[in-house]
Amino acid sequence: MVQSLRPPVRRIAFPILIALSISHCLNDMLQSVISALYPLFKDDLSLSFAQIGLITLTYQMSASVFQPLMGLLFDKRPVAWSLPIGMSFTLVGILNLAFATNLYWVMASVFVVGIGSSVLHPEASRITFLASGGKRGLAQSLFQVGGNLGGSLGPLLVALLVAPYGRSHVALFSMLAVLAILVMIPICRWFSAYLTHLKKRPALAEKVVARPLSSRMTTFAITILLILIFSKYIYMASLTSYYTFYLIHKFGVSIPQSQVFLFVFLVATAIGTLVGGPVGDKIGRKYVIWASILGTAPFSLLMPHVGLMWTVILSFCVGLILSSAFPAILLYAQELLPNKLGLISGLFFGFAFGIAGIASAVLGGMADKFGIESVYNVCAFMPLLGLVAWFLPDLKKA
């Protein structure tokens, strides 16, 4: 029905963007509960690092493989109430996760949670574009910072509400899923009104926006962006999945302390995400991408060789710099293919999640065989792949 969804308003719709950011915050808070529970799973179910990596792989594959498919589906047939439908999957998965008694039950639970994520990210990203009023960098950063903030709060809430009392208290997080569904109601009403507006004016729905580059250059640029996603999310996987284990092993901190230090890193990612989009609007997304990924390298290379205090400080710097890349990468890709917003959003969110899942499984096996510190000695070099951003065409000039 809809080939190109175009912004229905000339001014940025802040109430809708705030609701989207809150929805993203609650969604990613629930998603981050999974990795924050890893130490508890390891103790309760006597899991190896490789099995922890397998849980992450199951979740990330569910959350990644379905994303471009959902994006393509909703590009063709937009559904106004898709966001609450996705959150319902997350609600079911979280409730099962609280009472899982074996590895396979845990894997099935995280798979269902992943489906919820695969619906939310491409659809919410599409609506963010529609509500941007042309200020796409600012809108995307507001949306993304909600997710980063939620991802940082999840481990902290697990440390406060679950770790002292037992894994069954994960069921408390189901209330956040219900709250997210309530927050999504005004978003869905706004999107429903927009879709009704398109039906009344079919010329808008059929209008196709011109691409800024040729097909060959578009393919080349998307390949470069995927390489950058590859480098970014392998290093991010080492931190989000194994940072707590690294701190416990190397510095002897407790599980609650390690989750607080993970919270510090994730807060930094939220701040960096908020900055990346608006700066990209002003100076060009290419330069934000290049500086954020390559600029992480000095800190990542130094981190395996310092004490606890400097490890926490450097992890904050890494999160702050590296996280500014994703809003710029996603918007760059959307501008390359402006008529396939859902497909592009799903592809890049999905590829990011898939790379993180595969990396977590591989890094888990590496940690079992060579030790947890070897993970950080190897992954420290991944940000150097940011050098390939030099070859991206400058869309601001185009």
Coordinates of C-alpha atoms in Angstrom, one line a residue:
M1 CA 0.0 0.0 0.0
V2 CA 2.7 2.5 1.0
Q3 CA 5.9 2.9 -1.1
S4 CA 7.2 6.0 0.7
L5 CA 6.0 7.3 4.1
R6 CA 6.7 11.0 4.3
P7 CA 6.6 13.3 7.3
P8 CA 2.9 14.4 7.8
V9 CA 3.9 17.6 9.8
R10 CA 6.3 20.4 9.0
R11 CA 7.3 20.8 12.7
I12 CA 8.8 18.2 14.9
A13 CA 6.2 16.3 17.0
F14 CA 7.9 16.3 20.4
P15 CA 5.1 14.6 22.3
I16 CA 5.2 11.6 20.0
L17 CA 9.0 11.5 20.0
I18 CA 9.0 11.6 23.8
A19 CA 6.5 8.7 23.9
L20 CA 8.7 6.8 21.5
S21 CA 11.8 7.4 23.5
I22 CA 10.0 6.2 26.7
S23 CA 8.8 3.1 24.9
H24 CA 12.3 2.4 23.6
C25 CA 13.6 3.0 27.2
L26 CA 11.2 0.5 28.7
N27 CA 11.7 -2.0 25.8
D28 CA 15.5 -1.9 26.1
M29 CA 15.4 -2.0 29.9
L30 CA 13.5 -5.3 29.6
Q31 CA 16.0 -6.5 26.9
S32 CA 19.0 -5.6 29.1
V33 CA 17.6 -7.7 31.9
I34 CA 18.8 -10.8 30.0
S35 CA 22.5 -10.0 30.0
A36 CA 22.3 -8.6 33.6
L37 CA 21.0 -12.0 34.7
Y38 CA 23.9 -14.0 33.3
P39 CA 25.8 -14.3 36.6
L40 CA 22.6 -15.6 38.2
F41 CA 22.0 -18.1 35.4
K42 CA 25.5 -19.3 35.6
D43 CA 25.2 -20.0 39.3
D44 CA 21.6 -21.3 39.3
L45 CA 21.9 -23.6 36.3
S46 CA 25.7 -24.3 36.4
L47 CA 26.3 -22.9 32.9
S48 CA 29.6 -22.5 31.1
F49 CA 30.7 -19.3 29.3
A50 CA 29.9 -21.1 26.0
Q51 CA 26.4 -21.7 27.2
I52 CA 26.0 -18.1 28.2
G53 CA 27.1 -17.2 24.7
L54 CA 24.5 -19.6 23.3
I55 CA 21.8 -17.8 25.2
T56 CA 22.9 -14.5 23.8
L57 CA 23.1 -16.0 20.3
T58 CA 19.5 -17.3 20.6
Y59 CA 18.2 -13.9 21.7
Q60 CA 20.2 -11.9 19.2
M61 CA 19.3 -14.1 16.3
S62 CA 15.6 -13.8 17.2
A63 CA 16.0 -10.1 17.6
S64 CA 18.0 -9.7 14.4
V65 CA 16.8 -12.1 11.7
F66 CA 13.1 -11.0 12.2
Q67 CA 13.9 -7.3 12.1
P68 CA 14.4 -6.7 8.4
L69 CA 11.5 -9.1 7.7
M70 CA 9.2 -7.1 10.0
G71 CA 10.5 -3.9 8.4
L72 CA 9.8 -5.1 4.9
L73 CA 6.4 -6.5 5.9
F74 CA 5.3 -3.2 7.5
D75 CA 6.8 -1.2 4.6
K76 CA 4.2 -2.9 2.4
R77 CA 1.4 -3.2 5.0
P78 CA 1.7 -0.7 7.8
V79 CA -0.2 -1.7 11.0
A80 CA -1.0 1.1 13.4
W81 CA -1.0 -1.1 16.5
S82 CA 2.2 -3.1 15.8
L83 CA 4.1 -1.7 18.8
P84 CA 1.8 -3.1 21.5
I85 CA 1.7 -6.4 19.7
G86 CA 5.5 -6.6 19.8
M87 CA 5.6 -5.6 23.5
S88 CA 3.1 -8.5 24.3
F89 CA 5.8 -10.9 23.1
T90 CA 8.3 -9.3 25.4
L91 CA 5.9 -9.6 28.3
V92 CA 5.4 -13.3 27.8
G93 CA 9.1 -13.9 27.4
I94 CA 10.0 -12.0 30.6
L95 CA 7.5 -14.0 32.7
N96 CA 8.9 -17.2 31.4
L97 CA 12.4 -16.1 32.1
A98 CA 11.6 -15.6 35.8
F99 CA 10.7 -19.3 36.3
A100 CA 12.9 -21.1 33.7
T101 CA 14.6 -24.1 35.3
N102 CA 16.9 -25.3 32.5
L103 CA 19.0 -24.0 29.6
Y104 CA 16.4 -24.8 26.9
W105 CA 13.6 -23.0 28.8
V106 CA 15.8 -20.0 29.1
M107 CA 16.7 -20.0 25.4
A108 CA 13.0 -20.3 24.5
S109 CA 12.2 -17.4 26.8
V110 CA 14.9 -15.1 25.3
F111 CA 13.8 -16.1 21.8
V112 CA 10.3 -14.7 22.5
V113 CA 11.7 -11.5 24.1
G114 CA 13.7 -11.1 20.9
I115 CA 10.6 -11.3 18.7
G116 CA 9.2 -8.3 20.6
S117 CA 12.4 -6.3 20.0
S118 CA 12.3 -7.2 16.3
V119 CA 8.9 -5.6 16.0
L120 CA 9.6 -2.5 18.0
H121 CA 12.9 -1.2 16.5
P122 CA 12.0 -0.9 12.8
E123 CA 8.5 0.3 13.5
A124 CA 9.4 2.8 16.1
S125 CA 12.3 4.0 14.0
R126 CA 9.9 4.6 11.1
I127 CA 7.5 6.6 13.2
T128 CA 10.4 8.6 14.6
F129 CA 11.3 9.6 11.1
L130 CA 7.6 10.6 10.4
A131 CA 7.4 12.7 13.5
S132 CA 10.8 14.4 13.0
G133 CA 9.5 17.4 11.0
G134 CA 12.8 17.2 9.0
K135 CA 15.1 17.3 12.1
R136 CA 16.0 13.6 11.7
G137 CA 19.2 13.6 13.6
L138 CA 17.6 15.2 16.7
A139 CA 14.6 12.9 16.4
Q140 CA 16.7 9.7 16.0
S141 CA 18.9 10.7 18.9
L142 CA 15.9 11.3 21.2
F143 CA 14.6 7.8 20.2
Q144 CA 18.0 6.1 20.6
V145 CA 18.8 7.7 23.9
G146 CA 15.7 6.2 25.4
G147 CA 17.0 2.8 24.4
N148 CA 20.4 3.4 25.8
L149 CA 19.0 4.8 29.1
G150 CA 16.8 1.8 29.4
G151 CA 19.7 -0.5 28.7
S152 CA 21.7 1.1 31.4
L153 CA 18.9 1.0 34.0
G154 CA 18.2 -2.7 33.5
P155 CA 21.3 -4.1 35.1
L156 CA 20.9 -1.6 38.0
L157 CA 17.4 -2.7 38.7
V158 CA 18.5 -6.3 38.5
A159 CA 21.1 -5.6 41.1
L160 CA 18.5 -3.9 43.4
L161 CA 15.4 -6.1 42.9
V162 CA 16.6 -9.5 41.7
A163 CA 20.2 -10.3 42.8
P164 CA 19.4 -10.1 46.6
Y165 CA 16.1 -12.0 46.4
G166 CA 16.4 -14.6 43.7
R167 CA 15.6 -14.9 40.0
S168 CA 11.8 -15.3 40.4
H169 CA 11.7 -11.5 41.1
V170 CA 12.3 -11.0 37.4
A171 CA 8.5 -11.3 37.2
L172 CA 8.3 -7.8 38.6
F173 CA 9.6 -6.5 35.3
S174 CA 6.4 -7.6 33.6
M175 CA 4.8 -4.4 35.1
L176 CA 7.2 -2.4 32.9
A177 CA 6.0 -4.2 29.8
V178 CA 2.4 -3.3 30.7
L179 CA 3.5 0.3 31.3
A180 CA 5.1 0.3 27.8
I181 CA 1.9 -0.8 26.2
L182 CA 0.0 2.0 27.8
V183 CA 2.7 4.6 26.7
M184 CA 2.4 3.2 23.1
I185 CA -1.4 3.9 22.9
P186 CA -1.0 7.7 21.9
I187 CA 1.7 6.8 19.4
C188 CA -0.5 4.2 17.7
R189 CA -3.4 6.7 17.6
W190 CA -1.1 9.3 15.9
F191 CA 0.2 6.7 13.4
S192 CA -3.3 5.5 12.7
A193 CA -4.4 9.1 12.0
Y194 CA -1.5 9.4 9.6
L195 CA -2.3 6.2 7.8
T196 CA -5.9 7.4 7.4
H197 CA -4.6 10.7 6.0
L198 CA -2.6 8.7 3.4
K199 CA -5.6 6.7 2.3
K200 CA -7.5 10.0 1.7
R201 CA -4.6 11.4 -0.3
P202 CA -3.1 8.4 -2.3
A203 CA -0.8 10.7 -4.3
L204 CA 1.3 11.1 -1.1
A205 CA 1.5 7.4 -0.5
E206 CA 2.7 6.7 -4.1
K207 CA 5.3 9.5 -4.2
V208 CA 8.8 8.1 -4.4
V209 CA 11.8 10.1 -3.0
A210 CA 14.9 10.3 -5.2
R211 CA 18.1 8.5 -4.0
P212 CA 21.1 10.8 -3.4
L213 CA 23.6 8.3 -5.0
S214 CA 23.6 5.8 -7.9
S215 CA 22.8 2.2 -7.2
R216 CA 26.4 1.2 -7.4
M217 CA 27.5 3.9 -4.9
T218 CA 24.6 3.1 -2.7
T219 CA 25.6 -0.6 -2.5
F220 CA 29.2 0.4 -1.8
A221 CA 28.2 2.9 1.0
I222 CA 25.9 0.3 2.7
T223 CA 28.7 -2.2 2.6
I224 CA 31.0 0.2 4.4
L225 CA 28.3 0.9 7.0
L226 CA 27.8 -2.8 7.6
I227 CA 31.6 -3.2 8.2
L228 CA 31.4 -0.3 10.7
I229 CA 28.5 -2.0 12.5
F230 CA 30.5 -5.2 12.5
S231 CA 33.5 -3.5 14.3
K232 CA 31.3 -1.5 16.7
Y233 CA 29.1 -4.4 17.9
I234 CA 31.8 -7.0 18.3
Y235 CA 33.5 -4.6 20.8
M236 CA 30.1 -3.7 22.3
A237 CA 29.3 -7.4 22.8
S238 CA 32.5 -7.9 24.8
L239 CA 31.3 -5.2 27.2
T240 CA 27.6 -5.8 27.5
S241 CA 27.9 -9.6 27.8
Y242 CA 31.2 -10.2 29.6
Y243 CA 32.2 -6.9 31.3
T244 CA 30.8 -8.0 34.7
F245 CA 32.7 -11.4 34.5
Y246 CA 35.9 -9.5 33.6
L247 CA 35.6 -7.2 36.6
I248 CA 34.7 -10.1 38.9
H249 CA 37.6 -12.2 37.7
K250 CA 40.3 -9.5 37.4
F251 CA 39.5 -7.2 40.3
G252 CA 37.4 -9.5 42.6
V253 CA 34.4 -7.2 42.8
S254 CA 31.0 -8.6 43.9
I255 CA 28.1 -9.2 41.4
P256 CA 26.1 -6.1 42.5
Q257 CA 29.3 -4.0 42.2
S258 CA 30.0 -5.3 38.7
Q259 CA 26.5 -4.4 37.6
V260 CA 26.9 -0.9 39.0
F261 CA 30.1 -0.5 36.9
L262 CA 28.2 -1.9 33.9
F263 CA 25.5 0.8 34.6
V264 CA 28.3 3.5 34.4
F265 CA 29.3 2.2 30.9
L266 CA 25.7 2.1 29.7
V267 CA 24.9 5.6 31.0
A268 CA 27.9 6.8 28.9
T269 CA 26.3 5.1 25.8
A270 CA 23.1 7.0 26.4
I271 CA 24.9 10.4 26.6
G272 CA 26.9 9.6 23.4
T273 CA 23.8 8.6 21.5
L274 CA 22.0 11.9 22.4
V275 CA 24.9 13.8 21.0
G276 CA 25.6 11.9 17.8
G277 CA 22.4 12.7 15.9
P278 CA 22.3 16.5 16.2
V279 CA 26.0 16.8 15.6
G280 CA 25.6 14.7 12.4
D281 CA 22.8 17.1 11.3
K282 CA 25.3 20.0 11.5
I283 CA 28.6 18.7 10.3
G284 CA 27.6 15.6 8.3
R285 CA 27.0 12.0 9.4
K286 CA 30.2 10.7 7.7
Y287 CA 32.5 12.7 10.1
V288 CA 30.5 11.6 13.2
I289 CA 30.8 8.0 12.1
W290 CA 34.5 8.2 11.4
A291 CA 35.4 10.0 14.7
S292 CA 33.2 7.9 17.0
I293 CA 34.4 4.5 15.9
L294 CA 38.1 5.2 15.2
G295 CA 38.2 7.6 18.2
T296 CA 37.4 4.7 20.5
A297 CA 40.6 2.8 19.7
P298 CA 43.0 4.6 22.1
F299 CA 40.7 3.9 25.0
S300 CA 39.9 0.3 24.0
L301 CA 43.6 -0.6 23.5
L302 CA 44.6 0.9 26.9
M303 CA 41.8 -0.6 29.0
P304 CA 43.1 -4.2 29.4
H305 CA 46.3 -2.9 31.0
V306 CA 45.0 -0.6 33.8
G307 CA 43.6 -1.0 37.3
L308 CA 39.9 -1.0 38.4
M309 CA 39.5 2.8 38.6
W310 CA 40.9 3.5 35.2
T311 CA 39.0 0.5 33.7
V312 CA 35.8 2.2 34.8
I313 CA 36.9 5.6 33.5
L314 CA 38.0 4.2 30.2
S315 CA 34.8 2.2 29.8
F316 CA 32.9 5.4 30.3
C317 CA 35.0 7.1 27.5
V318 CA 34.5 4.1 25.2
G319 CA 30.7 4.1 25.7
L320 CA 30.5 7.9 25.2
I321 CA 32.4 8.0 22.0
L322 CA 31.4 4.7 20.4
S323 CA 27.7 5.1 20.9
S324 CA 27.4 8.3 19.0
A325 CA 28.0 6.3 15.8
F326 CA 24.7 4.3 15.5
P327 CA 22.2 7.2 15.1
A328 CA 24.5 8.7 12.4
I329 CA 24.9 5.2 10.7
L330 CA 21.2 4.5 10.7
L331 CA 20.2 8.0 9.4
Y332 CA 22.9 7.8 6.7
A333 CA 21.4 4.5 5.5
Q334 CA 17.9 5.8 5.6
E335 CA 19.0 8.8 3.5
L336 CA 20.5 6.4 1.0
L337 CA 17.2 4.5 0.6
P338 CA 14.5 7.0 1.7
N339 CA 11.6 4.8 0.3
K340 CA 12.5 1.7 2.4
L341 CA 12.6 3.1 5.9
G342 CA 11.3 -0.1 7.6
L343 CA 13.6 -2.4 5.7
I344 CA 16.7 -0.3 6.3
S345 CA 15.9 0.2 10.0
G346 CA 15.3 -3.5 10.4
L347 CA 18.4 -4.4 8.5
F348 CA 20.7 -2.3 10.5
F349 CA 19.1 -3.0 13.9
G350 CA 19.0 -6.6 13.0
F351 CA 22.5 -6.8 11.7
A352 CA 23.8 -5.1 14.8
F353 CA 21.9 -7.5 17.0
G354 CA 23.0 -10.5 15.0
I355 CA 26.7 -9.5 15.0
A356 CA 26.4 -9.0 18.8
G357 CA 24.9 -12.4 19.2
I358 CA 27.4 -14.3 17.1
A359 CA 30.2 -12.4 18.8
S360 CA 28.9 -13.2 22.2
A361 CA 28.9 -16.9 21.4
V362 CA 32.4 -16.8 19.9
L363 CA 33.8 -14.7 22.8
G364 CA 32.2 -17.1 25.3
G365 CA 34.1 -20.0 23.8
M366 CA 37.2 -17.9 23.8
A367 CA 36.8 -17.0 27.4
D368 CA 36.3 -20.7 28.3
K369 CA 39.4 -21.7 26.5
F370 CA 41.9 -18.9 26.9
G371 CA 40.4 -16.9 29.9
I372 CA 38.2 -13.9 30.1
E373 CA 41.0 -11.4 29.9
S374 CA 41.9 -12.7 26.4
V375 CA 38.5 -11.4 25.1
Y376 CA 39.5 -7.8 25.9
N377 CA 43.0 -8.1 24.6
V378 CA 41.6 -9.2 21.2
C379 CA 38.5 -7.1 20.9
A380 CA 40.5 -3.9 21.8
F381 CA 41.7 -3.8 18.2
M382 CA 38.2 -3.8 16.6
P383 CA 37.6 0.0 16.7
L384 CA 40.6 0.4 14.3
L385 CA 38.2 -0.8 11.5
G386 CA 36.7 2.7 11.8
L387 CA 39.4 3.7 9.2
V388 CA 37.0 2.4 6.4
A389 CA 34.6 5.3 7.2
W390 CA 37.0 7.5 5.2
F391 CA 35.6 5.9 2.0
L392 CA 32.0 6.9 2.7
P393 CA 30.5 9.5 0.3
D394 CA 29.6 12.8 1.9
L395 CA 25.8 12.9 1.7
K396 CA 25.8 16.5 3.1
K397 CA 27.5 17.6 -0.1
A398 CA 25.5 15.4 -2.3

